Coordinates of C-alpha atoms and ligand atoms in Angstrom, one line a residue:
M9 CA 17.7 -11.0 -17.2
A10 CA 15.3 -9.4 -14.9
L11 CA 12.0 -8.1 -16.5
Y12 CA 13.0 -4.0 -15.9
E13 CA 16.3 -4.0 -18.1
H14 CA 13.4 -4.9 -20.8
Q15 CA 11.6 -2.1 -19.7
S16 CA 11.8 1.9 -19.1
L17 CA 9.6 2.9 -16.2
K18 CA 9.3 6.7 -16.1
I19 CA 8.4 7.9 -12.5
Y20 CA 6.9 11.3 -12.1
N21 CA 8.8 13.2 -9.4
S22 CA 7.0 15.9 -7.7
I23 CA 10.0 17.7 -7.2
S24 CA 11.1 18.3 -10.4
G25 CA 7.2 18.7 -11.8
E26 CA 8.2 15.9 -14.5
K27 CA 8.3 12.5 -15.4
E28 CA 11.9 10.4 -15.0
E29 CA 13.3 7.4 -15.9
F30 CA 13.7 5.3 -13.1
K31 CA 16.9 4.4 -12.2
S32 CA 17.5 2.9 -8.6
L33 CA 20.5 3.8 -6.7
T34 CA 21.6 -0.1 -6.3
E35 CA 21.0 -1.9 -9.4
G36 CA 18.4 -4.6 -9.0
Y37 CA 17.2 -3.0 -5.6
V38 CA 14.6 -0.5 -4.8
G39 CA 14.0 1.4 -1.8
M40 CA 10.8 2.8 -0.7
Y41 CA 9.6 4.6 2.2
V42 CA 5.6 5.6 2.2
C43 CA 4.1 7.6 5.2
G44 CA 1.3 5.5 7.2
P45 CA -1.7 5.9 9.2
T46 CA -2.1 7.8 12.1
V47 CA -3.6 5.1 14.5
Y48 CA -6.0 6.9 16.6
S49 CA -9.4 6.0 14.6
N50 CA -10.5 3.9 11.9
V51 CA -8.8 3.7 8.4
H52 CA -11.1 5.7 6.1
L53 CA -11.9 5.0 2.3
G54 CA -9.4 7.9 1.4
N55 CA -6.7 6.5 3.6
C56 CA -7.2 3.0 1.2
R57 CA -6.2 4.7 -1.6
T58 CA -3.4 6.1 -1.1
F59 CA -2.1 2.8 0.4
I60 CA -3.7 0.7 -2.8
S61 CA -2.1 3.3 -5.1
F62 CA 1.0 2.7 -3.4
D63 CA 0.3 -1.0 -3.2
L64 CA 0.2 -0.8 -6.9
V65 CA 3.4 0.8 -6.9
F66 CA 5.2 -1.9 -5.1
R67 CA 3.7 -4.7 -6.9
Y68 CA 4.6 -3.1 -10.5
L69 CA 8.1 -2.9 -9.1
K70 CA 8.7 -6.6 -7.3
H71 CA 6.6 -7.7 -11.2
L72 CA 9.6 -6.4 -12.7
G73 CA 11.9 -8.4 -11.0
Y74 CA 13.2 -5.5 -8.6
K75 CA 13.9 -7.0 -4.9
V76 CA 11.8 -4.0 -3.2
R77 CA 12.4 -2.4 0.9
Y78 CA 9.2 -1.1 1.2
V79 CA 9.1 0.6 4.4
R80 CA 5.7 1.9 5.9
N81 CA 5.8 2.9 9.7
I82 CA 2.6 3.7 11.9
T83 CA 2.5 7.2 13.3
D84 CA 1.7 6.3 17.1
A85 CA 2.7 9.4 18.7
G86 CA 3.7 13.2 18.0
H87 CA 0.9 13.8 15.2
L88 CA -0.6 16.6 16.8
E89 CA -4.4 17.8 16.2
N90 CA -3.7 20.3 14.0
D91 CA -0.7 19.0 12.0
G92 CA 0.6 21.7 12.9
E93 CA 3.0 23.1 16.0
E94 CA 0.0 22.9 18.6
G95 CA -2.7 21.2 19.8
E96 CA -2.9 17.6 21.8
D97 CA -1.6 14.6 20.4
R98 CA -4.4 12.6 18.2
I99 CA -3.7 9.5 20.2
A100 CA -3.3 10.8 23.7
K101 CA -6.9 12.7 23.3
K102 CA -8.4 9.5 21.9
A103 CA -7.2 7.5 24.8
K104 CA -8.9 10.5 27.4
L105 CA -12.3 10.2 25.5
M106 CA -12.3 6.3 25.6
E107 CA -10.5 6.3 28.5
I108 CA -8.2 3.9 28.3
E109 CA -4.1 3.8 27.5
P110 CA -2.9 5.5 24.3
M111 CA -1.3 2.3 23.6
E112 CA -4.6 0.5 23.7
V113 CA -5.9 3.3 20.6
V114 CA -2.5 2.2 19.1
Q115 CA -3.3 -1.4 18.7
K116 CA -6.9 -1.3 17.8
Y117 CA -6.3 1.2 15.0
S118 CA -3.9 -1.1 13.7
V119 CA -5.6 -4.0 13.8
D120 CA -8.4 -2.7 11.7
F121 CA -5.7 -0.7 9.2
H122 CA -4.5 -4.0 8.9
Q123 CA -7.4 -5.7 8.6
I124 CA -9.1 -3.7 5.8
L125 CA -5.7 -3.2 3.7
E126 CA -5.8 -7.1 3.4
K127 CA -9.2 -7.0 2.3
F128 CA -8.0 -5.0 0.0
N129 CA -5.0 -7.2 -1.0
N130 CA -2.5 -5.3 -0.4
L131 CA 1.0 -6.7 0.2
P132 CA 2.6 -5.8 3.8
P133 CA 5.5 -3.6 3.8
S134 CA 8.4 -5.2 4.2
I135 CA 9.7 -3.2 7.6
E136 CA 6.5 -1.7 9.6
P137 CA 8.3 0.7 12.0
T138 CA 6.9 2.8 14.8
A139 CA 7.6 6.7 15.7
T140 CA 7.1 4.9 19.6
G141 CA 9.9 2.3 18.6
H142 CA 12.5 4.9 17.7
I143 CA 12.1 7.6 20.3
I144 CA 16.3 6.8 20.8
E145 CA 17.3 7.1 17.2
Q146 CA 15.3 10.6 17.5
I147 CA 16.3 11.8 19.6
E148 CA 20.4 10.9 18.5
T149 CA 19.3 12.8 15.2
I150 CA 17.6 15.7 17.4
K151 CA 21.4 16.1 18.3
T152 CA 23.0 15.7 15.3
I153 CA 21.2 18.9 13.7
I154 CA 21.7 21.0 17.1
D155 CA 25.1 20.0 16.2
K156 CA 25.3 21.2 13.1
G157 CA 24.3 24.4 14.0
L158 CA 20.9 24.2 12.6
A159 CA 18.3 23.5 15.4
Y160 CA 18.4 25.5 18.9
E161 CA 16.8 24.4 22.5
V162 CA 14.2 26.5 24.1
D163 CA 13.1 25.9 27.4
G164 CA 12.9 22.5 27.0
N165 CA 11.4 22.7 23.3
V166 CA 13.7 22.0 20.1
Y167 CA 13.0 24.3 16.7
F168 CA 14.5 23.1 13.7
D169 CA 15.8 26.6 12.0
V170 CA 14.5 27.0 8.8
M171 CA 16.1 30.6 7.9
K172 CA 19.4 29.5 8.6
Y173 CA 19.0 26.2 6.8
H174 CA 17.4 28.3 4.0
E175 CA 21.0 30.7 3.6
N176 CA 22.4 27.3 2.1
Q177 CA 19.6 25.3 0.8
Y178 CA 16.0 25.5 -0.3
Y179 CA 13.7 25.2 1.8
G180 CA 10.4 24.9 0.0
K181 CA 12.3 23.1 -2.7
L182 CA 9.3 20.2 -3.1
S183 CA 6.1 22.1 -2.1
G184 CA 7.0 25.2 -4.5
R185 CA 6.9 27.3 -1.3
K186 CA 8.6 30.4 -1.2
I187 CA 10.1 31.1 2.5
E188 CA 8.8 34.9 2.2
D189 CA 5.5 33.7 1.5
L190 CA 6.1 31.8 4.7
I191 CA 7.1 34.3 7.0
S192 CA 4.2 36.9 5.7
N193 CA 1.5 34.3 6.1
T194 CA 2.8 33.7 9.6
R195 CA 3.1 37.4 10.8
E196 CA 0.4 37.6 13.0
L197 CA 1.7 34.6 15.4
A198 CA 5.3 36.4 15.7
G199 CA 5.8 36.5 19.1
Q200 CA 3.8 34.3 20.9
S201 CA 5.9 31.7 20.6
D202 CA 9.4 30.6 22.4
K203 CA 10.8 30.2 18.6
K204 CA 12.9 32.5 16.1
N205 CA 11.1 32.3 13.6
P206 CA 7.2 31.3 13.4
Q207 CA 8.3 29.1 10.4
D208 CA 10.4 27.2 12.3
F209 CA 8.5 23.5 13.5
A210 CA 9.2 21.4 16.2
L211 CA 11.8 18.5 16.7
W212 CA 11.2 17.6 19.9
K213 CA 8.4 19.0 22.1
K214 CA 8.3 19.6 26.1
A215 CA 5.5 17.6 27.8
E216 CA 2.5 19.4 29.4
P217 CA 2.1 17.9 33.0
Q218 CA -1.3 16.8 31.5
H219 CA 0.8 15.5 27.8
I220 CA 0.7 11.9 29.0
M221 CA 2.6 10.6 26.2
R222 CA 6.1 11.4 27.6
W223 CA 9.9 10.3 27.6
P224 CA 13.2 11.4 28.9
S225 CA 15.8 13.7 26.8
P226 CA 18.4 15.4 27.2
W227 CA 15.8 18.5 26.8
G228 CA 14.0 17.7 29.8
V229 CA 10.7 15.0 29.1
G230 CA 8.9 15.7 26.4
F231 CA 7.7 13.8 23.0
P232 CA 9.7 14.6 19.2
G233 CA 8.1 16.5 16.6
W234 CA 5.8 14.3 13.8
H235 CA 7.9 15.4 10.6
L236 CA 10.6 13.8 12.3
E237 CA 9.8 10.3 12.6
C238 CA 10.1 9.5 9.2
T239 CA 13.3 10.9 8.6
V240 CA 14.9 8.8 11.2
M241 CA 12.8 6.1 10.4
S242 CA 13.8 6.0 6.4
S243 CA 17.2 6.0 7.1
K244 CA 17.3 3.7 9.4
Y245 CA 16.2 0.7 7.0
L246 CA 16.8 2.5 3.8
G247 CA 20.0 4.8 4.4
D248 CA 20.4 8.6 4.0
Q249 CA 19.5 8.1 0.8
F250 CA 17.0 6.3 -1.2
D251 CA 15.1 5.8 -4.4
I252 CA 11.1 6.6 -3.8
H253 CA 9.6 8.0 -0.8
G254 CA 5.2 8.6 -1.2
G255 CA 2.2 9.3 0.9
G256 CA -0.9 11.7 -0.2
M257 CA -0.9 14.6 -1.6
D258 CA -1.8 16.7 1.8
L259 CA 1.9 15.5 3.1
K260 CA 3.6 17.4 0.4
F261 CA 3.8 20.5 3.0
P262 CA 4.9 20.9 5.7
H263 CA 5.9 17.0 6.1
H264 CA 7.7 16.1 3.6
E265 CA 9.6 19.8 2.8
C266 CA 10.5 19.5 6.9
E267 CA 11.3 15.7 5.7
I268 CA 13.5 17.0 3.4
A269 CA 14.9 20.0 5.3
Q270 CA 15.7 17.3 8.4
G271 CA 17.7 14.4 6.1
H272 CA 19.4 16.9 4.4
A273 CA 20.8 18.6 7.7
S274 CA 21.9 15.7 9.2
N275 CA 23.6 13.6 6.4
G276 CA 24.0 17.1 4.0
K277 CA 22.4 14.9 1.1
D278 CA 19.0 15.3 -0.3
P279 CA 17.3 11.9 1.2
V280 CA 15.0 10.9 -1.8
N281 CA 15.6 10.6 -5.5
Y282 CA 12.4 10.2 -6.2
W283 CA 8.7 11.9 -4.7
M284 CA 5.6 10.8 -5.5
H285 CA 1.9 12.1 -3.8
A286 CA -1.0 10.2 -4.5
N287 CA -4.3 12.4 -5.1
M288 CA -7.6 12.5 -3.0
L289 CA -10.3 10.8 -2.7
T290 CA -13.4 13.0 -2.5
L291 CA -16.5 12.3 -1.1
N292 CA -19.5 15.0 -2.5
G293 CA -16.6 16.9 -3.7
K294 CA -15.2 17.5 -1.1
K295 CA -12.2 15.9 0.9
M296 CA -12.4 12.6 2.3
S297 CA -11.0 12.9 6.2
K298 CA -11.4 12.2 9.4
S299 CA -11.5 15.1 11.0
T300 CA -14.4 16.4 9.3
G301 CA -16.3 13.1 9.1
N302 CA -17.4 13.7 5.3
N303 CA -15.8 10.2 4.4
I304 CA -16.9 6.2 4.1
L305 CA -15.6 3.7 6.2
P306 CA -14.3 0.5 4.8
R307 CA -17.0 -1.8 6.2
E308 CA -20.0 0.4 5.7
L309 CA -19.1 -0.8 1.8
F310 CA -18.9 -4.4 2.6
T311 CA -21.9 -4.2 4.2
G312 CA -24.2 -1.6 2.5
E313 CA -24.7 0.9 5.7
N314 CA -24.3 4.2 4.3
E315 CA -26.3 6.9 3.7
N316 CA -24.4 7.4 0.4
L317 CA -24.7 3.3 -0.8
S318 CA -27.7 1.9 -2.8
K319 CA -25.8 -1.7 -2.2
S320 CA -22.7 -3.1 -0.7
Y321 CA -19.7 -3.7 -2.5
T322 CA -16.9 -6.1 -2.4
A323 CA -13.1 -5.2 -2.0
P324 CA -11.7 -6.3 -5.3
V325 CA -14.7 -3.9 -6.7
V326 CA -13.5 -1.5 -4.7
R327 CA -9.8 -1.8 -5.6
F328 CA -10.8 -1.9 -9.3
F329 CA -12.9 1.2 -9.1
M330 CA -9.5 3.0 -7.6
L331 CA -7.5 1.6 -10.0
Q332 CA -9.4 2.8 -13.0
A333 CA -8.0 6.1 -11.9
N334 CA -4.8 7.3 -12.5
Y335 CA -3.3 7.6 -8.8
R336 CA -2.5 11.4 -9.4
S337 CA -5.9 12.4 -10.4
I338 CA -8.9 13.2 -8.0
L339 CA -10.9 10.5 -7.8
D340 CA -14.5 11.3 -6.9
F341 CA -16.8 8.4 -5.0
S342 CA -20.3 7.6 -5.9
D343 CA -22.3 5.2 -5.7
E344 CA -23.2 5.3 -9.8
A345 CA -19.3 4.9 -10.2
L346 CA -18.9 2.3 -8.1
S347 CA -21.6 0.3 -9.5
A348 CA -20.2 0.8 -13.0
A349 CA -17.1 -0.2 -11.6
E350 CA -18.5 -3.5 -10.4
K351 CA -19.9 -4.1 -14.1
G352 CA -16.7 -4.0 -15.5
F353 CA -14.5 -6.2 -13.2
H354 CA -17.2 -8.6 -13.4
K355 CA -16.8 -8.5 -17.5
L356 CA -13.1 -8.7 -17.2
M357 CA -13.6 -12.1 -14.6
E358 CA -15.7 -13.7 -16.8
S359 CA -13.6 -12.8 -20.3
L360 CA -10.5 -15.2 -18.2
A361 CA -12.9 -18.0 -18.1
T362 CA -13.9 -17.6 -21.3
L363 CA -10.0 -17.9 -22.5
Q364 CA -10.4 -21.3 -20.7
T365 CA -13.0 -22.6 -23.5
I366 CA -11.7 -20.7 -26.7
K367 CA -10.6 -22.9 -29.6
T368 CA -6.9 -22.4 -31.3
S369 CA -5.9 -22.0 -34.8
T370 CA -2.7 -22.2 -36.4
T371 CA -3.0 -18.9 -37.1
S372 CA -3.6 -15.4 -35.0
D373 CA -5.9 -12.5 -36.3
F374 CA -4.5 -10.5 -33.3
D375 CA -1.2 -9.4 -32.0
V376 CA -0.9 -10.4 -28.6
S377 CA 2.8 -9.2 -28.6
A378 CA 2.1 -6.1 -29.5
W379 CA -1.0 -5.5 -27.1
R380 CA 1.2 -6.5 -24.1
D381 CA 3.5 -3.9 -24.8
K382 CA 1.3 -1.8 -24.6
C383 CA 0.6 -2.6 -20.9
Y384 CA 3.8 -2.7 -20.1
E385 CA 4.0 0.9 -21.6
A386 CA 1.1 2.2 -19.9
M387 CA 2.5 0.8 -17.0
N388 CA 5.3 2.6 -17.4
D389 CA 4.2 5.7 -18.1
D390 CA 4.3 6.4 -14.3
F391 CA 2.0 3.5 -13.4
N392 CA -1.0 4.6 -15.2
S393 CA -3.3 2.2 -14.7
P394 CA -6.7 3.6 -16.2
I395 CA -4.8 2.7 -19.6
L396 CA -3.4 -0.8 -18.9
I397 CA -7.4 -1.3 -17.7
A398 CA -8.6 0.3 -21.6
H399 CA -5.8 -2.5 -23.2
L400 CA -7.3 -5.4 -20.5
F401 CA -11.1 -4.1 -22.5
E402 CA -9.5 -4.3 -25.0
A403 CA -8.7 -7.7 -25.2
V404 CA -11.9 -8.7 -23.5
K405 CA -13.4 -7.7 -26.8
Q406 CA -10.6 -9.7 -28.8
I407 CA -11.7 -12.8 -26.2
N408 CA -15.5 -12.6 -26.7
L409 CA -14.7 -12.2 -31.2
A410 CA -12.4 -15.6 -30.1
K411 CA -15.1 -17.6 -28.4
S412 CA -17.5 -16.9 -31.2
E413 CA -15.0 -17.7 -33.9
K414 CA -14.9 -14.6 -35.6
I415 CA -11.4 -13.8 -35.3
K416 CA -8.5 -16.8 -34.6
L417 CA -6.0 -16.9 -32.1
S418 CA -3.0 -19.3 -32.4
K419 CA -2.2 -22.0 -29.4
K420 CA 0.7 -19.5 -28.9
S421 CA -1.0 -16.3 -29.0
L422 CA -3.7 -17.5 -26.6
E423 CA -0.8 -18.9 -24.4
L424 CA 0.9 -15.4 -24.0
L425 CA -2.7 -13.8 -23.7
S426 CA -3.9 -15.9 -21.0
K427 CA -0.3 -15.2 -19.2
T428 CA -0.5 -11.4 -19.5
M429 CA -4.0 -11.6 -18.4
N430 CA -3.3 -12.9 -15.2
D431 CA -0.3 -10.6 -14.7
F432 CA -1.6 -8.0 -14.6
I433 CA -5.1 -8.4 -13.3
F434 CA -4.0 -10.6 -10.4
D435 CA -0.2 -9.8 -9.6
V436 CA -0.1 -5.7 -11.1
M437 CA -3.3 -4.5 -9.9
G438 CA -4.2 -6.7 -7.3
L439 CA -7.2 -8.0 -7.7
E440 CA -8.9 -11.2 -6.6
D441 CA -11.6 -13.0 -8.0
L442 CA -13.7 -14.3 -5.0
E443 CA -16.4 -16.1 -6.6
E444 CA -13.5 -18.2 -8.3
N445 CA -11.6 -18.5 -4.9
S446 CA -14.8 -19.5 -2.9
K447 CA -15.6 -22.5 -6.0
A448 CA -11.9 -23.0 -5.8
S449 CA -12.2 -23.3 -1.3
S450 CA -15.6 -25.8 -2.1
N451 CA -13.4 -28.1 -4.9
T452 CA -10.8 -28.3 -2.1
D453 CA -13.7 -29.8 0.1
D454 CA -15.4 -32.2 -2.0
F455 CA -11.9 -33.6 -3.1
E456 CA -11.7 -34.2 0.5
E457 CA -14.1 -35.3 1.3
L458 CA -14.0 -38.2 -1.3
I459 CA -10.7 -39.1 0.2
Q460 CA -12.1 -39.6 3.7
F461 CA -15.0 -41.9 2.0
L462 CA -11.9 -43.5 0.3
I463 CA -10.6 -44.6 3.9
E464 CA -13.9 -45.8 4.9
M465 CA -13.9 -48.4 2.3
R466 CA -10.6 -49.4 2.5
N467 CA -11.1 -49.5 6.0
H468 CA -13.8 -52.2 5.4
A469 CA -11.9 -53.7 2.8
R470 CA -8.8 -54.4 5.5
L471 CA -11.4 -55.6 8.1
N472 CA -12.7 -58.1 5.6
K473 CA -9.2 -59.2 5.2
D474 CA -9.4 -58.2 1.4
F475 CA -6.0 -56.2 0.7
E476 CA -6.3 -56.3 -2.7
T477 CA -8.4 -53.7 -2.9
S478 CA -7.0 -51.7 0.2
D479 CA -3.0 -51.7 -1.3
K480 CA -5.3 -50.8 -4.6
I481 CA -7.3 -47.5 -2.5
R482 CA -3.7 -46.5 -1.4
D483 CA -1.6 -47.0 -4.5
K484 CA -4.1 -45.0 -6.4
L485 CA -4.2 -42.4 -4.2
L486 CA -0.6 -42.1 -3.6
E487 CA -0.7 -42.1 -7.5
M488 CA -2.6 -38.9 -7.3
N489 CA -0.7 -37.3 -4.3
V490 CA -2.6 -38.2 -1.7
E491 CA -0.2 -39.8 1.3
L492 CA -2.5 -41.9 3.5
K493 CA -0.9 -42.8 7.0
D494 CA -1.9 -45.5 9.4
S495 CA -1.3 -45.2 13.1
R496 CA -3.1 -46.6 16.3
E497 CA -5.6 -43.6 16.0
G498 CA -6.7 -44.6 12.5
T499 CA -5.7 -43.4 8.9
T500 CA -4.9 -39.8 8.0
F501 CA -3.7 -38.0 4.4
Q502 CA -1.7 -35.7 3.5
I503 CA -2.1 -34.2 0.5
H504 CA 1.4 -33.3 -1.7
S505 CA 1.5 -30.4 -4.2
Ligands
LIG29 P1 -3.5 9.9 8.3 O1 -3.6 8.8 8.8 O2 -4.2 11.0 8.4 O3 -2.1 10.2 8.9 O4 -3.2 9.4 6.6 C1 -3.0 8.5 6.3 C2 -2.6 8.1 4.5 O5 -3.8 8.6 4.3 C3 -2.0 10.1 4.2 O6 -0.8 9.4 3.7 C4 -2.8 11.4 4.1 O7 -1.9 11.7 3.0 C5 -3.5 9.8 3.2 N1 -4.8 10.3 2.8 C6 -5.7 11.2 3.9 N2 -6.7 11.2 3.6 C7 -7.0 11.2 2.0 C8 -7.9 11.1 1.0 N3 -9.2 12.0 0.8 N4 -7.5 10.5 -0.1 C9 -6.6 10.0 -0.3 N5 -5.7 9.6 0.8 C10 -6.2 10.3 2.0
LIG30 ZN1 5.8 10.7 7.5

């Protein structure tokens, strides 16, 4: 029986504003889509927070035994400068600035993005599609929406007809925005564009001669609107309806609101069952952002080279700092908070080492099973990592008491405690003990050096026709799962696990 069958996971659904019992569309499987980065500059720490928040979700769902298909796109076309309908494509603008091809910009910053997320120990998504790889599908979806009478073409541009859609559906159901307010807020722009109504948004835009990212379409040469790519890629890989859609809070409107409208317009269904929005990382009380320059780059954290930092921090410490806040709360970045997180992180890692040294008794004073339930309850309550961490620190306290023999722990309790700590710290929270890992790898180096030495001893024995010793060495190593292979070039070894 899978773990999820014993747990009742609740997810805060942004569309209802409530925590709802999670039930996947297909038992045992979860489809999750998260809006990925626009790869026109180095990923900043704010972006990382959002992707770490959804990595926690991905990891916990997997831990519960779900088979998760996690799709996270790369936006490499169509995202204009001011998130709206006007301005230059962010990637093309950077390409001009750097005097390189737009796809060189995409490659450079996609590589950076992957390297940084790997440092933070984020698991890669199951599929990572790009907008430029799905232009044909985007054109097909636009045709469908036009056929349904919910989009119109004007002079090479195709717009989604929000008012027409709103006659039967509620445009604003996710963001809570009222269509009347949208109309009055955008009134001054009316008449300045070729749209029927200013709140209509572009599905396809005509490329002006200077626009270098361009594709042919039934409406002329142009490029797809930013909102459309996520509708197309999510439905292509997860179906017209899927379980979870995530992204940063700032994407709720217009991006996700438009995704609902596009999905419904083309398939007659709301595409997503659970909308999840991760809150922002702030610096000096203001949102970290690429465009304003109010941000910290992860590499600056790892080297300590930033005016906001007193020293460098490792990726697991930064990840731990982020997980100390609930993903739906704003988190303000500061050197002091990070330094406090570092102390907490080390305490947690030390307690894992202490666990190995505890002497067990026949009875237990700490109810590990009840404590373990509380850890699951915290995660089942909309992935509440700060509460989980509080429970882990309760265990740290008990581990220290057991170490100094102030409380007793049975062998069974100790095993369950150890397994639960490891499960939550490494599998679910995705933390890494870099010091332990480097100790382990230097242990491996030492072991290999020892094998080399024994091979030399064996060669020496063979030269002296002392086959008893040489066989003994080979057999002993084999007992330790080390197989020696002799060839004309010499002796090599293979360690079998
Ligand atoms: P972008 O590359 O700007 O499209 O952003 C990629 C993701 O990072 C989106 O889901 C954004 O909502 C998210 N994001 C941007 N700034 C922040 C921030 N300061 N804190 C948390 N998430 C952010
Ligand atoms: Zn998106």
